[in-house]
Tab-separated table of C-alpha atoms in Angstrom:
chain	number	residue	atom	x	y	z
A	1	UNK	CA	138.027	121.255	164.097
A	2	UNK	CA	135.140	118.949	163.813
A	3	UNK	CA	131.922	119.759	165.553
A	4	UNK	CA	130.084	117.714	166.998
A	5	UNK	CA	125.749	118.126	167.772
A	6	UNK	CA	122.863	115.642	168.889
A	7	UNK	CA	119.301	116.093	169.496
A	8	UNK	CA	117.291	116.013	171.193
A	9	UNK	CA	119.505	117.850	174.438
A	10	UNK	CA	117.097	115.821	176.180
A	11	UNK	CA	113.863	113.582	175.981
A	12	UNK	CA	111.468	112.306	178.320
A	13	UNK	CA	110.462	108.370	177.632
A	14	UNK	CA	108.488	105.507	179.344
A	15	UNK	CA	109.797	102.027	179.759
A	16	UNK	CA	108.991	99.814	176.293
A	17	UNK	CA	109.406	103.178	174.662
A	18	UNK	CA	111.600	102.764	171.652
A	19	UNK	CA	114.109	105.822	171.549
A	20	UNK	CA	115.917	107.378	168.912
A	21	UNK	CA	119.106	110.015	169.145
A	22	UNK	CA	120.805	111.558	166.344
A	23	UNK	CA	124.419	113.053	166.040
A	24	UNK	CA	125.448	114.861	163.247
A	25	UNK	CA	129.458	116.091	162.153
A	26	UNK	CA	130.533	119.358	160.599
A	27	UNK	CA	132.123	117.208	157.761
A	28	UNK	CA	132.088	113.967	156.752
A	29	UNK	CA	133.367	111.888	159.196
A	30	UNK	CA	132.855	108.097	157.416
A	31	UNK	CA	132.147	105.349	160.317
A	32	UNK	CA	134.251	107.210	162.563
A	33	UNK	CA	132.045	107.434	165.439
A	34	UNK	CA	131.164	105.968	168.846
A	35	UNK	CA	128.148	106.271	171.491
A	36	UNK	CA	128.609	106.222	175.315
A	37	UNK	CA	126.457	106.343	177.882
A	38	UNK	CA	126.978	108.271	181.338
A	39	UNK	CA	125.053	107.694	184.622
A	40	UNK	CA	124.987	110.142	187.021
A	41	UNK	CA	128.409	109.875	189.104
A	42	UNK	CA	129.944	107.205	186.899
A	43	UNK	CA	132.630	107.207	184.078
A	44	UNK	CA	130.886	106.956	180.861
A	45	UNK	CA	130.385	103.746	179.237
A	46	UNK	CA	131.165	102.513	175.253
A	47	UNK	CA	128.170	101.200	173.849
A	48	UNK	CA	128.189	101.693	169.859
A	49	UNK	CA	132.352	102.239	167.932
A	50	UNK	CA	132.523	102.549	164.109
A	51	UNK	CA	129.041	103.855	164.149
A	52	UNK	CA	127.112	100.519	163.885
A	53	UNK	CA	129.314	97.797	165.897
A	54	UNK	CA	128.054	96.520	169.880
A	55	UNK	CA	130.875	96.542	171.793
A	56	UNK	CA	130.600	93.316	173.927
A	57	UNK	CA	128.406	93.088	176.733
A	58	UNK	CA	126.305	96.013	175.571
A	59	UNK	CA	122.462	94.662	175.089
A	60	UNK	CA	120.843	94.274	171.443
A	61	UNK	CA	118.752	96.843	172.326
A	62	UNK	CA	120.981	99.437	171.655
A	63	UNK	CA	121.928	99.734	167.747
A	64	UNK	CA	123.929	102.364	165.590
A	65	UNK	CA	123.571	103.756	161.981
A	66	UNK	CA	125.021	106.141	159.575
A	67	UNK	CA	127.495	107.207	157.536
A	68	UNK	CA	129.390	110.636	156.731
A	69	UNK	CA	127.848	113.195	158.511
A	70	UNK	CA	124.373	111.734	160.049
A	71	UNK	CA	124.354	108.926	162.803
A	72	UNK	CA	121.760	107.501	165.005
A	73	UNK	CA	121.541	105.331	167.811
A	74	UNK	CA	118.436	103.231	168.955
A	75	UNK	CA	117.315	102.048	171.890
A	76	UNK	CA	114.631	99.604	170.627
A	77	UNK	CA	112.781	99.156	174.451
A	78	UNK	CA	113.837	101.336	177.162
A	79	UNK	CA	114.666	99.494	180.464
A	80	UNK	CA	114.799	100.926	183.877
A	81	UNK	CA	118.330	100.981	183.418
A	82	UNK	CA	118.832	103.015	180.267
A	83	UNK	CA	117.927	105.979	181.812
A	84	UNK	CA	121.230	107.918	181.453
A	85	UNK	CA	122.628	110.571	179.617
A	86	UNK	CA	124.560	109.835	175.539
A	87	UNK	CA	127.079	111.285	173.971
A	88	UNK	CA	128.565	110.397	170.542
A	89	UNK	CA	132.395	110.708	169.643
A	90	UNK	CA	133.847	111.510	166.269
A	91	UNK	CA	137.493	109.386	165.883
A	92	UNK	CA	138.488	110.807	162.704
A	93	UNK	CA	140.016	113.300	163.470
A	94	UNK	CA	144.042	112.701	164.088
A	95	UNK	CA	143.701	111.776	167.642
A	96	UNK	CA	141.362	114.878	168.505
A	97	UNK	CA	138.489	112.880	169.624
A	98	UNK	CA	135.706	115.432	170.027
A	99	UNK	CA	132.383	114.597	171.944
A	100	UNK	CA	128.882	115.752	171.230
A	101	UNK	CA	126.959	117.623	173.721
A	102	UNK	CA	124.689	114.715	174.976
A	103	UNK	CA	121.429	113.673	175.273
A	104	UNK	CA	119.608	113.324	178.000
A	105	UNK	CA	117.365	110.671	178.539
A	106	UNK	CA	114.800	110.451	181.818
A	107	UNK	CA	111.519	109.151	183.024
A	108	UNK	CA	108.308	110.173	181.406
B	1	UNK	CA	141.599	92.969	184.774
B	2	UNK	CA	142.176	95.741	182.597
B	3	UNK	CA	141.984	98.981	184.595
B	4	UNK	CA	142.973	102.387	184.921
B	5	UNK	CA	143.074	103.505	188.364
B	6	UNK	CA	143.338	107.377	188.776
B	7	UNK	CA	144.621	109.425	191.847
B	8	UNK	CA	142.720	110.807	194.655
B	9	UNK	CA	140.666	113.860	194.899
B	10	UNK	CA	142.051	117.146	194.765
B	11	UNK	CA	141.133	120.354	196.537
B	12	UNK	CA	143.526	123.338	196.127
B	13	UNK	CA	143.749	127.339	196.049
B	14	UNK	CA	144.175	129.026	192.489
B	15	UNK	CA	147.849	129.568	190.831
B	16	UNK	CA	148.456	126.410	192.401
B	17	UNK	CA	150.421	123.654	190.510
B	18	UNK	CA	148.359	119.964	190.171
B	19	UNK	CA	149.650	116.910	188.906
B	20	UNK	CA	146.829	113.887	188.570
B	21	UNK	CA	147.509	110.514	187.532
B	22	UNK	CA	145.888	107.748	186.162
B	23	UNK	CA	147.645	103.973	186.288
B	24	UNK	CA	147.283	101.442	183.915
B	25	UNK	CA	147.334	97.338	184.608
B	26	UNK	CA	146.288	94.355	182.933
B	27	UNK	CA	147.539	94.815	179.763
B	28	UNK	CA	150.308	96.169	177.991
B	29	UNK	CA	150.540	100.296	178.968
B	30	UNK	CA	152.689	100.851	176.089
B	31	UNK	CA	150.543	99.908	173.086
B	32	UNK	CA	147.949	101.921	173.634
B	33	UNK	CA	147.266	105.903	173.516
B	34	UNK	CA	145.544	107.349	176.717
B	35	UNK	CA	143.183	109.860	177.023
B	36	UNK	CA	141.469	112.381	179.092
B	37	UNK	CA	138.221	113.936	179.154
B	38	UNK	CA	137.451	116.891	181.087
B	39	UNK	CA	133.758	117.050	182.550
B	40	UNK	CA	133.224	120.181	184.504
B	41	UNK	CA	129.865	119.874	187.111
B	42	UNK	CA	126.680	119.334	185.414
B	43	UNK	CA	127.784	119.443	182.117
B	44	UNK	CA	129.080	117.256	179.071
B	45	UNK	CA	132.381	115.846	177.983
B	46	UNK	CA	135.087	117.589	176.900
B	47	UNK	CA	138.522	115.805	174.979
B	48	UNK	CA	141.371	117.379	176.404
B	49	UNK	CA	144.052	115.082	174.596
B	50	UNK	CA	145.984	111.925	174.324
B	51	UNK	CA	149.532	110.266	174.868
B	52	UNK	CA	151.040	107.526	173.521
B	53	UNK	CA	152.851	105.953	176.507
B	54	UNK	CA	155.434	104.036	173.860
B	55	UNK	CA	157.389	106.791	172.729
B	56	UNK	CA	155.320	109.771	174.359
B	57	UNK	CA	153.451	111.093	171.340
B	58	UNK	CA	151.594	113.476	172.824
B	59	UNK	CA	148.250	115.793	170.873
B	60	UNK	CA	145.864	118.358	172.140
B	61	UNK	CA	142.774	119.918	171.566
B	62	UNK	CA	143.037	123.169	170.763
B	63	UNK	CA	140.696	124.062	173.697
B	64	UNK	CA	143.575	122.445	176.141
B	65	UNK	CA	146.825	123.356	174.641
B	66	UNK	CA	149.216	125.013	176.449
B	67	UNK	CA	146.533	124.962	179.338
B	68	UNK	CA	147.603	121.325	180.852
B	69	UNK	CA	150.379	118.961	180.168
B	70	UNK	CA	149.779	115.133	179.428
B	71	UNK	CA	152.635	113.215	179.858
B	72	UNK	CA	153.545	109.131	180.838
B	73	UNK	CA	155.913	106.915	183.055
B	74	UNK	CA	155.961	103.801	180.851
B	75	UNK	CA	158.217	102.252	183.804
B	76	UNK	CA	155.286	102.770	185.908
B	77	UNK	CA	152.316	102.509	183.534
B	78	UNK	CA	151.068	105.914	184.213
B	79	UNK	CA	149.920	109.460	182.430
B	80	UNK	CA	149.573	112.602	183.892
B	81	UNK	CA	147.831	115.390	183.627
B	82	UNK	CA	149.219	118.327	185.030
B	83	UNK	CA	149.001	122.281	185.477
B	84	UNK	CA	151.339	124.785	186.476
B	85	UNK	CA	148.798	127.677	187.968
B	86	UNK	CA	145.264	126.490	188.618
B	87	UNK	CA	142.138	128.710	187.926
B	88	UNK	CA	138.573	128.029	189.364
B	89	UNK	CA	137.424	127.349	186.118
B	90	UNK	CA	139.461	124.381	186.050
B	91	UNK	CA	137.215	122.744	188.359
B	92	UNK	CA	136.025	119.656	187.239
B	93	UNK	CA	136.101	115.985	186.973
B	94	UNK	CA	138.908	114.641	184.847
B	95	UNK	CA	138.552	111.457	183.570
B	96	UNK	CA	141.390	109.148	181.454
B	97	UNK	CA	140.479	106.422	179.100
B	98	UNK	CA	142.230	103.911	177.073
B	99	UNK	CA	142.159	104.293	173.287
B	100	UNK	CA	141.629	100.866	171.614
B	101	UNK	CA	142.378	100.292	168.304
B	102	UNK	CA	140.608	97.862	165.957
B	103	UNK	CA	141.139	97.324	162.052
B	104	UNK	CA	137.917	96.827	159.544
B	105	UNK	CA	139.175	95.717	156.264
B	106	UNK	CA	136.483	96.945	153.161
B	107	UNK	CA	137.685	95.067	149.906
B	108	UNK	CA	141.761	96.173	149.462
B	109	UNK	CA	141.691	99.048	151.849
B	110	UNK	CA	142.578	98.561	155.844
B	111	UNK	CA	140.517	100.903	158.097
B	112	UNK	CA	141.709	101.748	161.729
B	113	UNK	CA	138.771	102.532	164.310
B	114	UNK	CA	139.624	104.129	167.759
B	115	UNK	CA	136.972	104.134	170.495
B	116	UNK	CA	137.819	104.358	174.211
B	117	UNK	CA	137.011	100.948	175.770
B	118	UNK	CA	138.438	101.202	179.497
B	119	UNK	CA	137.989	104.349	181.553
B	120	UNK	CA	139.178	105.329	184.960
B	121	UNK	CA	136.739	105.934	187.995
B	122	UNK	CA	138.122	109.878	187.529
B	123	UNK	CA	139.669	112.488	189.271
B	124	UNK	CA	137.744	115.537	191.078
B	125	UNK	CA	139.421	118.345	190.764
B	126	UNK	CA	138.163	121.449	193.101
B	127	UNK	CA	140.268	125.057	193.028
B	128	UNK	CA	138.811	127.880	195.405
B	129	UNK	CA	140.214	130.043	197.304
């Protein structure tokens, strides 16, 4: 099985703050990976798939990089509204679509 | 609208027997595999596994298998998710999600990228005796 792990678990950020969350795989996983993000109560939400591509709708803010085992995402100003909790997703695996643990991201 | 509307919550007694649901609309139920993510309180998400509504291609986590059933009423554009006995530590929200599929071509070579775009409200599921 793949394993999925991000860091921080969680961070503490102000608003303007530009934020940065990795994910890394137990193997090489290519481009294979999405980013959601999960308010408290709701269904998540897809904000990064294939590692680097917005899905539509989702503000520039938000970005993705990496490659094989290493991925980041960036929020490059933190609104009100970002304050959530992220999780990344590996799809490479033969439909077993494992999550990391998430990150979670509050008010400083 | 694309959506995925999932059944009701659930309270029931352990060894129970539990049988969620989660209906798709909007587009076509049959070309696309459905998920479901486990989420049990407070903590992260979990994959579970995935059907293919079309011809019922079903896979598992290992975590999950033989512990629920996913299964699909293409007449009816739904999956299930279902157990035969119920233990506390099943309690949880349970969430379904549709897989989309998008190809990224890179020179000769045809990549296929699966994300999940559309996800249901989810289902709470409590067991206690």
């Amino acid at each position: 099985d793949i394993q999925m792990t991000q860091s921080p678990s969680s961070l503490s950020a102000s608003v303007g703050d530009r934020v940065t969350i990795t994910c890394r795989a137990s193997q090489s996983i290519s481009s294979y990976l999405n980013w959601y993000q999960q308010k408290p109560g709701k269904a998540p939400k897809l904000l990064i798939y294939a590692a680097s591509s917005l899905q539509s709708g989702v503000p520039s803010r938000f970005s993705g990089s990496g490659s094989g085992t290493d991925f980041t995402l960036t929020i490059s100003s933190l609104q009100p509204e970002d304050f959530a909790t992220y999780y990344c997703q590996q799809s490479y695996s033969t439909r077993v679509f494992t999550f990391g643990p998430g990150t979670k991201v509050d008010i400083k | 609208e694309v959506q995925l509307v999932q059944s009701g919550a659930e309270v029931k007694k352990p060894g129970e027997s539990l049988k969620i649901s989660c209906k798709g609309s909007g587009y076509s139920f049959t070309s696309y595999w459905i998920g479901w993510v486990r989420q049990m309180p407070g903590k992260g998400l979990e994959w579970m596994g995935i059907i293919y509504p079309g011809d019922s291609d079903t896979r598992y986590s290992p975590s999950f298998q033989g512990q629920v059933t996913i299964s699909a009423d293409k007449s009816i554009s739904t999956a299930y998710l279902q157990w035969s006995s119920l233990k506390a530590s099943d309690t949880a929200m349970y969430y379904c999600a549709r897989a989309q599929r998008i190809t990224m071509v890179r020179g000769v070579t045809s990549y296929y990228y699966y994300y999940m775009d559309v996800w249901g409200k989810g289902t709470t599921v409590t067991v206690s005796s």
